[in-house]
Amino acid sequence: MTKLYIHAQTLIDGISDAPKQDQLITIEDDEIIQIEDYHEVNEDVIHENVVTPGFFNCHVHIMYPVGFGANKEFTLMEKAFYAQKHCKEYLESGVTFIRVVGTEENYDLQIKEAIENHVIEGPHMYCAGKVICMTGGHGWQDGIEADGKDECRKAARTLLRSGVDLIKIMATGGVMTKGVEPGNAQFTVDEMKVMIEEAHKAGRKTATHAQGLQGIKNALYAGIDSIEHGCFLDDECLERMKEQNTFLVPTFCAPQCIIDKGVENGVAKYAVDKTLKVKDAHVESVKKAYEKGIQIALGTDAGTPFNYHSNTAYEMELLARLDISN
């Protein structure tokens, strides 16, 4: 048995109302077995200023390299090496769990397996594989295009056969797909309903990229488990989210990083223009959701322009600016 001792000058345990000072954490065979007031031990001790539980980032795109111009293209080999780098960046920024909500060819499942087999180091992963979108809809380049209830049901079943942990559906247009508008609804209620039905039959959750009002409502009527982004939410949306216990993942980092960097740093002009259109409404929608008591999960949408995989703390900061409780 190997023991590891950590002296936490400040310990945030995730349970107590206030941080604890000068704590000794004892770890044995990768499990915390004791937390107590600090005292001398006859072993080497690691001294840390602050110790917290690992953070969750509930909306990431693990394969997408960040910090390059809009026209930069990458080979599969390059993306694989970047994915390994991103996994390390999550761990080094305190993130021990990520929810991957869209990857070409279900590569996230292979990365997850490499981590579990100790081939590479990385956080625990919860994977959606390919997104499901309508033909020509948001994310069509890397997703499964499906139209009508039968095709949508088949797409969901195909992903479940692949072993995904959740199903990701594109209910509206988005900022990053050229030629589609974030506010426009895409899948119908009936199309989403069969995909959600298949996921729930298999004991899986569902998430939807949903920015525009009608698309959000369609997803809620269909029984979705989480709304990603949620730029336009009205009282009807909020009431239904409250009733159905639907989570909201705002992903403030994604629009903020686009605005912070802008066209002068290589962000596509259409992406900047669309972001500026929705930014204020997005902030107001999230504030209303929090006031209503909707459950909010933290996700960055890492992989969008200049939205680095080490940005989890920045998302915390952006939420805190709205007085949303830690």
Short mmCIF file of C-alpha atoms in Angstrom, two decimals:
data_model
loop_
_atom_site.label_atom_id
_atom_site.label_comp_id
_atom_site.label_asym_id
_atom_site.label_seq_id
_atom_site.Cartn_x
_atom_site.Cartn_y
_atom_site.Cartn_z
CA MET A 1 0.00 0.00 0.00
CA THR A 2 1.29 3.44 -0.95
CA LYS A 3 0.28 6.53 0.98
CA LEU A 4 0.38 10.13 -0.17
CA TYR A 5 0.06 13.08 2.19
CA ILE A 6 -1.11 16.53 1.06
CA HIS A 7 -1.06 19.63 3.24
CA ALA A 8 -3.87 21.91 2.06
CA GLN A 9 -3.42 25.42 3.41
CA THR A 10 -6.98 26.03 2.17
CA LEU A 11 -9.33 23.12 1.50
CA ILE A 12 -12.63 23.50 -0.35
CA ASP A 13 -14.29 20.12 0.14
CA GLY A 14 -17.54 20.78 -1.75
CA ILE A 15 -19.59 19.97 1.34
CA SER A 16 -18.83 22.56 4.00
CA ASP A 17 -20.24 26.08 3.87
CA ALA A 18 -16.79 27.64 4.20
CA PRO A 19 -13.24 26.59 3.24
CA LYS A 20 -11.17 24.80 5.87
CA GLN A 21 -7.66 25.86 6.76
CA ASP A 22 -4.52 23.74 7.33
CA GLN A 23 -5.86 20.30 6.54
CA LEU A 24 -3.95 17.06 6.03
CA ILE A 25 -5.28 14.78 3.30
CA THR A 26 -4.22 11.15 3.35
CA ILE A 27 -4.51 9.17 0.11
CA GLU A 28 -3.98 5.42 -0.04
CA ASP A 29 -4.00 3.46 -3.31
CA ASP A 30 -5.61 6.41 -5.15
CA GLU A 31 -8.41 6.88 -2.60
CA ILE A 32 -8.79 9.65 -0.02
CA ILE A 33 -9.02 7.82 3.31
CA GLN A 34 -8.78 10.71 5.78
CA ILE A 35 -8.99 14.51 6.03
CA GLU A 36 -7.93 16.01 9.37
CA ASP A 37 -6.25 19.03 10.92
CA TYR A 38 -2.66 19.30 9.76
CA HIS A 39 0.03 17.65 11.87
CA GLU A 40 3.54 16.38 11.28
CA VAL A 41 3.93 12.89 9.77
CA ASN A 42 7.02 10.76 9.25
CA GLU A 43 6.64 10.88 5.49
CA ASP A 44 7.13 13.38 2.70
CA VAL A 45 4.24 15.83 2.45
CA ILE A 46 3.10 17.75 -0.63
CA HIS A 47 2.25 21.35 0.33
CA GLU A 48 -0.48 23.09 -1.67
CA ASN A 49 -2.03 26.56 -1.29
CA VAL A 50 -5.55 25.49 -2.29
CA VAL A 51 -7.07 22.04 -2.81
CA THR A 52 -10.54 21.48 -4.28
CA PRO A 53 -12.47 18.54 -5.72
CA GLY A 54 -12.03 18.09 -9.46
CA PHE A 55 -14.21 20.33 -11.62
CA PHE A 56 -16.74 19.20 -14.23
CA ASN A 57 -16.86 20.80 -17.67
CA CYS A 58 -20.17 19.72 -19.18
CA HIS A 59 -19.79 20.98 -22.76
CA VAL A 60 -16.56 20.47 -24.73
CA HIS A 61 -15.37 19.42 -28.17
CA ILE A 62 -12.19 17.48 -27.40
CA MET A 63 -10.84 17.15 -30.97
CA TYR A 64 -10.99 20.82 -31.97
CA PRO A 65 -7.63 22.68 -31.90
CA VAL A 66 -7.97 26.27 -30.72
CA GLY A 67 -6.24 29.56 -31.53
CA PHE A 68 -5.98 29.32 -35.31
CA GLY A 69 -7.61 31.26 -38.13
CA ALA A 70 -10.96 30.21 -39.55
CA ASN A 71 -9.44 28.66 -42.68
CA LYS A 72 -6.89 26.44 -40.92
CA GLU A 73 -7.46 22.74 -41.59
CA PHE A 74 -5.97 19.82 -39.67
CA THR A 75 -5.23 16.21 -40.55
CA LEU A 76 -6.64 13.44 -38.42
CA MET A 77 -3.18 12.78 -36.98
CA GLU A 78 -2.83 16.42 -35.95
CA LYS A 79 -6.25 16.36 -34.31
CA ALA A 80 -5.31 13.21 -32.39
CA PHE A 81 -2.18 14.84 -30.96
CA TYR A 82 -4.13 17.97 -30.09
CA ALA A 83 -6.78 15.84 -28.36
CA GLN A 84 -4.07 14.31 -26.18
CA LYS A 85 -2.83 17.84 -25.39
CA HIS A 86 -6.36 18.95 -24.53
CA CYS A 87 -6.82 16.02 -22.14
CA LYS A 88 -3.70 17.12 -20.30
CA GLU A 89 -4.91 20.74 -20.23
CA TYR A 90 -8.14 19.67 -18.53
CA LEU A 91 -6.28 17.83 -15.79
CA GLU A 92 -3.79 20.66 -15.29
CA SER A 93 -6.65 23.16 -14.95
CA GLY A 94 -8.35 21.04 -12.28
CA VAL A 95 -10.98 19.39 -14.49
CA THR A 96 -11.46 15.68 -13.84
CA PHE A 97 -14.70 15.12 -15.78
CA ILE A 98 -15.75 16.34 -19.23
CA ARG A 99 -18.94 15.88 -21.23
CA VAL A 100 -17.99 15.72 -24.91
CA VAL A 101 -20.95 16.86 -27.01
CA GLY A 102 -19.89 16.35 -30.59
CA THR A 103 -16.93 14.72 -32.33
CA GLU A 104 -16.45 13.55 -35.89
CA GLU A 105 -16.61 9.78 -36.47
CA ASN A 106 -17.20 9.06 -32.74
CA TYR A 107 -13.50 9.63 -32.06
CA ASP A 108 -14.32 10.76 -28.51
CA LEU A 109 -15.21 7.15 -27.65
CA GLN A 110 -11.74 6.05 -28.75
CA ILE A 111 -10.09 8.79 -26.69
CA LYS A 112 -12.16 7.74 -23.68
CA GLU A 113 -11.02 4.15 -24.14
CA ALA A 114 -7.36 5.25 -24.41
CA ILE A 115 -7.69 7.08 -21.07
CA GLU A 116 -9.41 4.14 -19.37
CA ASN A 117 -6.67 1.80 -20.65
CA HIS A 118 -3.96 4.18 -19.37
CA VAL A 119 -2.60 4.81 -22.86
CA ILE A 120 -2.91 8.57 -22.28
CA GLU A 121 -3.76 10.68 -19.25
CA GLY A 122 -7.04 12.55 -19.19
CA PRO A 123 -10.27 13.26 -17.32
CA HIS A 124 -13.25 10.96 -17.06
CA MET A 125 -15.31 11.36 -20.23
CA TYR A 126 -19.02 11.23 -21.02
CA CYS A 127 -19.34 11.05 -24.81
CA ALA A 128 -22.00 11.90 -27.40
CA GLY A 129 -20.08 10.77 -30.49
CA LYS A 130 -21.52 12.39 -33.60
CA VAL A 131 -24.25 14.99 -33.26
CA ILE A 132 -27.55 14.43 -35.08
CA CYS A 133 -28.67 17.29 -37.33
CA MET A 134 -31.07 17.86 -40.19
CA THR A 135 -29.63 17.81 -43.72
CA GLY A 136 -27.55 20.97 -44.05
CA GLY A 137 -28.26 21.89 -40.44
CA HIS A 138 -25.88 23.16 -37.79
CA GLY A 139 -22.93 20.77 -37.47
CA TRP A 140 -23.68 18.81 -40.63
CA GLN A 141 -19.99 18.58 -41.60
CA ASP A 142 -19.18 16.18 -38.74
CA GLY A 143 -22.63 14.97 -37.73
CA ILE A 144 -25.25 12.46 -38.84
CA GLU A 145 -27.78 14.11 -41.15
CA ALA A 146 -31.32 12.81 -40.66
CA ASP A 147 -34.74 13.95 -41.88
CA GLY A 148 -38.12 12.64 -40.78
CA LYS A 149 -38.96 10.41 -37.82
CA ASP A 150 -37.66 7.15 -39.28
CA GLU A 151 -34.23 8.54 -40.18
CA CYS A 152 -33.96 10.27 -36.80
CA ARG A 153 -34.82 7.09 -34.92
CA LYS A 154 -32.26 5.14 -36.99
CA ALA A 155 -29.57 7.78 -36.31
CA ALA A 156 -30.17 7.57 -32.55
CA ARG A 157 -30.10 3.78 -32.58
CA THR A 158 -26.90 3.78 -34.64
CA LEU A 159 -25.18 6.01 -32.08
CA LEU A 160 -26.42 3.91 -29.18
CA ARG A 161 -25.01 0.82 -30.89
CA SER A 162 -21.66 2.61 -30.98
CA GLY A 163 -21.73 2.96 -27.20
CA VAL A 164 -22.34 6.69 -26.70
CA ASP A 165 -23.19 7.95 -23.21
CA LEU A 166 -25.73 10.51 -24.42
CA ILE A 167 -27.44 11.68 -27.61
CA LYS A 168 -26.74 15.25 -28.84
CA ILE A 169 -29.39 16.80 -31.11
CA MET A 170 -29.16 20.08 -33.05
CA ALA A 171 -32.49 21.85 -32.51
CA THR A 172 -31.47 25.17 -34.07
CA GLY A 173 -28.91 26.82 -36.28
CA GLY A 174 -25.66 28.02 -34.79
CA VAL A 175 -22.93 30.61 -34.94
CA MET A 176 -20.19 28.42 -36.38
CA THR A 177 -22.01 26.89 -39.38
CA LYS A 178 -21.94 29.21 -42.35
CA GLY A 179 -25.31 29.94 -43.92
CA VAL A 180 -27.53 29.00 -40.97
CA GLU A 181 -29.02 31.34 -38.38
CA PRO A 182 -28.76 30.64 -34.62
CA GLY A 183 -32.37 31.65 -34.09
CA ASN A 184 -33.88 29.31 -36.66
CA ALA A 185 -35.56 26.08 -35.56
CA GLN A 186 -34.36 22.96 -37.40
CA PHE A 187 -35.66 19.59 -36.15
CA THR A 188 -39.40 19.31 -35.50
CA VAL A 189 -40.88 18.21 -32.19
CA ASP A 190 -41.81 14.80 -33.62
CA GLU A 191 -38.31 14.25 -35.02
CA MET A 192 -36.68 15.05 -31.68
CA LYS A 193 -39.24 13.05 -29.74
CA VAL A 194 -38.27 9.74 -31.37
CA MET A 195 -34.55 10.36 -30.77
CA ILE A 196 -35.16 11.20 -27.12
CA GLU A 197 -37.43 8.16 -26.79
CA GLU A 198 -34.68 5.87 -28.10
CA ALA A 199 -32.09 7.39 -25.77
CA HIS A 200 -34.32 7.10 -22.71
CA LYS A 201 -35.22 3.49 -23.57
CA ALA A 202 -31.49 2.75 -23.43
CA GLY A 203 -31.02 4.63 -20.15
CA ARG A 204 -29.18 7.53 -21.79
CA LYS A 205 -29.63 11.28 -21.41
CA THR A 206 -30.13 13.75 -24.23
CA ALA A 207 -28.76 17.24 -24.89
CA THR A 208 -29.57 19.77 -27.56
CA HIS A 209 -27.77 22.67 -29.13
CA ALA A 210 -30.61 25.19 -28.90
CA GLN A 211 -30.20 28.94 -29.29
CA GLY A 212 -33.45 30.26 -30.86
CA LEU A 213 -36.76 30.40 -29.01
CA GLN A 214 -38.85 28.07 -31.18
CA GLY A 215 -36.12 25.46 -31.39
CA ILE A 216 -35.76 25.51 -27.60
CA LYS A 217 -39.52 25.05 -27.21
CA ASN A 218 -39.54 22.20 -29.72
CA ALA A 219 -36.81 20.42 -27.73
CA LEU A 220 -38.64 20.97 -24.45
CA TYR A 221 -41.95 19.70 -25.87
CA ALA A 222 -40.04 16.62 -27.06
CA GLY A 223 -38.66 15.94 -23.55
CA ILE A 224 -35.00 16.96 -23.80
CA ASP A 225 -32.78 16.61 -20.69
CA SER A 226 -30.52 19.63 -21.19
CA ILE A 227 -30.52 22.84 -23.20
CA GLU A 228 -27.06 23.85 -24.41
CA HIS A 229 -26.58 27.65 -24.81
CA GLY A 230 -30.23 28.74 -24.44
CA CYS A 231 -29.79 32.21 -25.91
CA PHE A 232 -33.50 33.03 -26.12
CA LEU A 233 -35.65 31.82 -23.23
CA ASP A 234 -39.13 33.12 -22.45
CA ASP A 235 -41.39 32.43 -19.45
CA GLU A 236 -42.97 29.42 -21.15
CA CYS A 237 -39.53 27.84 -21.67
CA LEU A 238 -38.55 28.48 -18.07
CA GLU A 239 -41.79 27.04 -16.68
CA ARG A 240 -41.37 23.89 -18.73
CA MET A 241 -37.69 23.52 -17.80
CA LYS A 242 -38.63 23.82 -14.14
CA GLU A 243 -41.41 21.22 -14.47
CA GLN A 244 -39.24 18.75 -16.40
CA ASN A 245 -36.05 19.34 -14.39
CA THR A 246 -34.24 20.33 -17.59
CA PHE A 247 -30.69 21.60 -17.13
CA LEU A 248 -29.26 24.70 -18.80
CA VAL A 249 -25.60 24.78 -19.89
CA PRO A 250 -25.01 28.44 -20.89
CA THR A 251 -21.45 28.18 -22.35
CA PHE A 252 -20.70 31.90 -21.99
CA CYS A 253 -17.06 31.30 -22.96
CA ALA A 254 -17.94 30.57 -26.57
CA PRO A 255 -19.46 33.94 -27.53
CA GLN A 256 -17.18 35.90 -25.22
CA CYS A 257 -14.00 34.48 -26.76
CA ILE A 258 -15.31 35.24 -30.27
CA ILE A 259 -16.00 38.83 -29.26
CA ASP A 260 -12.72 39.18 -27.33
CA LYS A 261 -10.63 38.16 -30.35
CA GLY A 262 -12.73 39.26 -33.31
CA VAL A 263 -12.05 39.29 -37.04
CA GLU A 264 -8.63 40.89 -36.55
CA ASN A 265 -7.38 37.64 -34.95
CA GLY A 266 -8.82 35.35 -37.59
CA VAL A 267 -12.37 34.68 -36.38
CA ALA A 268 -14.75 34.44 -39.36
CA LYS A 269 -16.77 37.64 -39.80
CA TYR A 270 -20.06 35.74 -40.06
CA ALA A 271 -19.35 34.15 -36.65
CA VAL A 272 -18.63 37.54 -35.04
CA ASP A 273 -21.73 39.12 -36.58
CA LYS A 274 -24.03 36.31 -35.42
CA THR A 275 -22.49 36.32 -31.93
CA LEU A 276 -23.08 40.04 -31.48
CA LYS A 277 -26.74 39.52 -32.43
CA VAL A 278 -27.40 37.02 -29.63
CA LYS A 279 -24.99 38.05 -26.85
CA ASP A 280 -27.24 40.40 -24.84
CA ALA A 281 -30.29 38.16 -25.12
CA HIS A 282 -28.17 35.21 -24.00
CA VAL A 283 -27.08 36.98 -20.81
CA GLU A 284 -30.64 38.04 -19.97
CA SER A 285 -31.97 34.54 -20.60
CA VAL A 286 -29.47 32.92 -18.24
CA LYS A 287 -30.16 35.51 -15.54
CA LYS A 288 -33.89 34.78 -15.78
CA ALA A 289 -33.24 31.03 -15.68
CA TYR A 290 -31.17 31.37 -12.52
CA GLU A 291 -33.82 33.55 -10.86
CA LYS A 292 -36.42 30.92 -11.77
CA GLY A 293 -34.38 28.18 -10.09
CA ILE A 294 -33.42 26.29 -13.25
CA GLN A 295 -30.48 23.96 -12.68
CA ILE A 296 -27.38 25.35 -14.36
CA ALA A 297 -24.33 23.25 -15.27
CA LEU A 298 -20.95 24.68 -16.21
CA GLY A 299 -19.65 24.07 -19.73
CA THR A 300 -17.32 26.13 -21.89
CA ASP A 301 -17.94 24.86 -25.45
CA ALA A 302 -14.15 24.52 -25.66
CA GLY A 303 -12.98 24.08 -29.23
CA THR A 304 -14.81 27.12 -30.62
CA PRO A 305 -12.62 30.06 -31.75
CA PHE A 306 -10.01 31.00 -29.13
CA ASN A 307 -12.00 29.10 -26.52
CA TYR A 308 -9.17 27.05 -25.03
CA HIS A 309 -9.54 23.73 -23.27
CA SER A 310 -8.05 25.31 -20.14
CA ASN A 311 -10.89 27.88 -19.97
CA THR A 312 -13.08 26.26 -17.30
CA ALA A 313 -12.21 28.90 -14.69
CA TYR A 314 -13.08 31.65 -17.19
CA GLU A 315 -16.60 30.22 -17.50
CA MET A 316 -16.84 30.29 -13.69
CA GLU A 317 -15.83 33.95 -13.76
CA LEU A 318 -18.40 34.83 -16.42
CA LEU A 319 -21.17 33.12 -14.42
CA ALA A 320 -20.02 34.79 -11.21
CA ARG A 321 -20.29 38.21 -12.85
CA LEU A 322 -24.05 37.58 -13.02
CA ASP A 323 -24.12 36.71 -9.29
CA ILE A 324 -24.86 33.07 -10.07
CA SER A 325 -23.98 31.02 -6.99
CA ASN A 326 -20.92 28.78 -7.05
#
